[in-house]
Amino acid sequence: MSTSILNADLHCHSVVSDGTLTPEALAARAHANGVELWALTDHDEVGGQQRALAAAQGLGMKYLTGVEISVTFAGQTVHIVGLGFDAQDPRIVEGLRRTRGGRSERAQDMSDGLAKVGIRGAFEGALKFVGNPELISRTHFARFLVESGVCHDTSEVFRNYLTEGKPGFVPHRWASLKDAVHWITDCQGVAVIAHPGRYSFTANEEFALFTEFKAHGGQGVEVVTGSHTPPEFVKYADMAREFNLVASRGSDFHSPDESRIDLGTLPWLPGQLTPVWELLADRIQ
Ligand code: AMP
Ligand code: MN
Ligand code: MN
Ligand code: MN
C-alpha cells in the first residue's frame, strides 16, 4: 500500500502562536480524529515543541517537530513550514527569535491605524487574546474586533481591516527565503512551501518562488491543506511533480470556533507523489 494513505496532519497552531488550544488539547483532538502522524507548526516559534511531543507520545501518536516561518518574497508574505528539524539547535532558535522581533512595534502601528478609523484600544484588546507576548499577530486583532462587535467573524475583519490597503494593515519585512530554508535544513529538517494557493503571485513570480526555494535546498510543498480548494490539490500535485518536490498534508487548524477544516479530516494526498514523511522516516519521534 502506498504510504500516501496515512492520516498525517503536519500543520496547525497552538496558543504559543495564534491558535486557541494548548499543545496538549491539540494533541488530544488530533488523536481523537484519527491522526497517526502529527506536527505542531506555530508561527516563528518552537516554544511548544516539547509539550507537543510529550503529549503525542503519551497518546501513542507519532510526532515530527514543526514550525511555520514568515518570509518576505517578491513583496508578499510567504510561509515556509519546517518539519523534523532539531528544535534545540541554536541556529533555528536564534533565527526565529530575530524574526519575532518587530511584531510588537508593528502591532502598535496597526493599532494606530485602526484608531484613525475610530477603533480605540486595539493593541490592548488584541493582547488579551495573546498567549505568547512575542507572537502578537493579525489573528489576535481579528479576535478583538469580533469580540467588540465591529465585525461578525475573523474573515470579515481581514477583508475590511487587516489586509493590504486597509486601515489596520502595516507592511512588515520578515525573514528571507534563503535564511528560512537554511535554518530548517541546517538543523536536519525538511523545508516545505506552505499553502502556495493562498498567495497572489503571477505565474512568473510563483515559478520564481518554487525555483529559488529549490535552489536554497527546499524539498517539499503542501498539496493538501485546509487553505486549498480541490482544483488547487490537483494544481499543486502537478507542481510537486514538475519541481520534483515531496508533498505534505496539513489542516492549518487554529481554533474550533474559526477553522473550517478540523485536524486529520482532509482528503488523502494524491497517489504518485512522494509524501514528505518518507524523507523524514528517521526523524519521526
Ligand atoms: P501575521 O503573521 O500577524 O501577519 O498573521 C497572519 C495570520 O493571520 C495567518 O497565519 C492566519 O492565521 C491569519 N489570516 C491571514 N489571512 C486571513 C484571512 N483572510 N482570514 C482569516 N485569517 C487569516
Ligand atoms: Mn495563523
Ligand atoms: Mn500560513
Ligand atoms: Mn498556518
Short mmCIF file of N, CA and C and ligand atoms in Angstrom, two decimals, residues 18 43 79 103 106 137-139 155 158 174 198 254, ligand 1:
data_model
loop_
_atom_site.label_atom_id
_atom_site.label_comp_id
_atom_site.label_asym_id
_atom_site.label_seq_id
_atom_site.Cartn_x
_atom_site.Cartn_y
_atom_site.Cartn_z
N ASP A 18 -0.89 31.69 17.17
CA ASP A 18 -2.22 32.29 17.05
C ASP A 18 -3.36 31.27 17.06
N HIS A 43 3.65 29.68 14.36
CA HIS A 43 4.33 30.73 13.58
C HIS A 43 5.60 31.17 14.30
N HIS A 79 4.77 31.68 3.62
CA HIS A 79 5.05 30.85 4.79
C HIS A 79 5.79 29.59 4.39
N ARG A 103 7.38 42.39 15.92
CA ARG A 103 5.93 42.16 15.91
C ARG A 103 5.20 43.13 16.82
N ARG A 106 5.06 46.59 15.22
CA ARG A 106 4.08 46.51 14.12
C ARG A 106 2.66 46.54 14.68
N SER A 137 -0.23 38.74 16.67
CA SER A 137 -0.42 38.63 15.23
C SER A 137 -1.75 39.25 14.82
N ARG A 138 -1.96 39.33 13.51
CA ARG A 138 -3.21 39.88 12.99
C ARG A 138 -4.40 39.08 13.50
N THR A 139 -4.20 37.79 13.71
CA THR A 139 -5.29 36.94 14.19
C THR A 139 -5.84 37.45 15.53
N SER A 155 -12.87 36.44 9.20
CA SER A 155 -12.57 36.70 7.77
C SER A 155 -13.07 38.07 7.36
N PHE A 158 -10.37 40.51 8.42
CA PHE A 158 -9.23 40.54 7.50
C PHE A 158 -9.59 41.29 6.23
N TRP A 174 9.76 40.29 6.79
CA TRP A 174 10.04 39.06 7.54
C TRP A 174 11.40 38.50 7.12
N ARG A 198 -2.51 30.19 -1.62
CA ARG A 198 -3.02 31.38 -0.92
C ARG A 198 -2.36 32.68 -1.35
N HIS A 254 -6.56 26.26 13.53
CA HIS A 254 -6.25 27.29 14.53
C HIS A 254 -7.19 27.23 15.74
P1 AMP B 1 0.52 37.77 10.88
O1 AMP B 1 1.60 36.72 10.96
O2 AMP B 1 0.41 38.61 12.08
O3 AMP B 1 0.60 38.59 9.61
O4 AMP B 1 -0.88 36.99 10.81
C1 AMP B 1 -1.09 36.01 9.82
C2 AMP B 1 -2.18 35.06 10.28
O5 AMP B 1 -3.44 35.66 10.04
C3 AMP B 1 -2.21 33.78 9.44
O6 AMP B 1 -1.34 32.84 9.98
C4 AMP B 1 -3.65 33.34 9.58
O7 AMP B 1 -3.81 32.63 10.79
C5 AMP B 1 -4.40 34.65 9.72
N1 AMP B 1 -5.04 35.06 8.45
C6 AMP B 1 -4.46 35.61 7.36
N2 AMP B 1 -5.39 35.91 6.41
C7 AMP B 1 -6.59 35.54 6.93
C8 AMP B 1 -7.95 35.61 6.47
N3 AMP B 1 -8.24 36.12 5.26
N4 AMP B 1 -8.93 35.14 7.29
C9 AMP B 1 -8.64 34.65 8.50
N5 AMP B 1 -7.38 34.56 8.99
C10 AMP B 1 -6.37 35.00 8.23
#
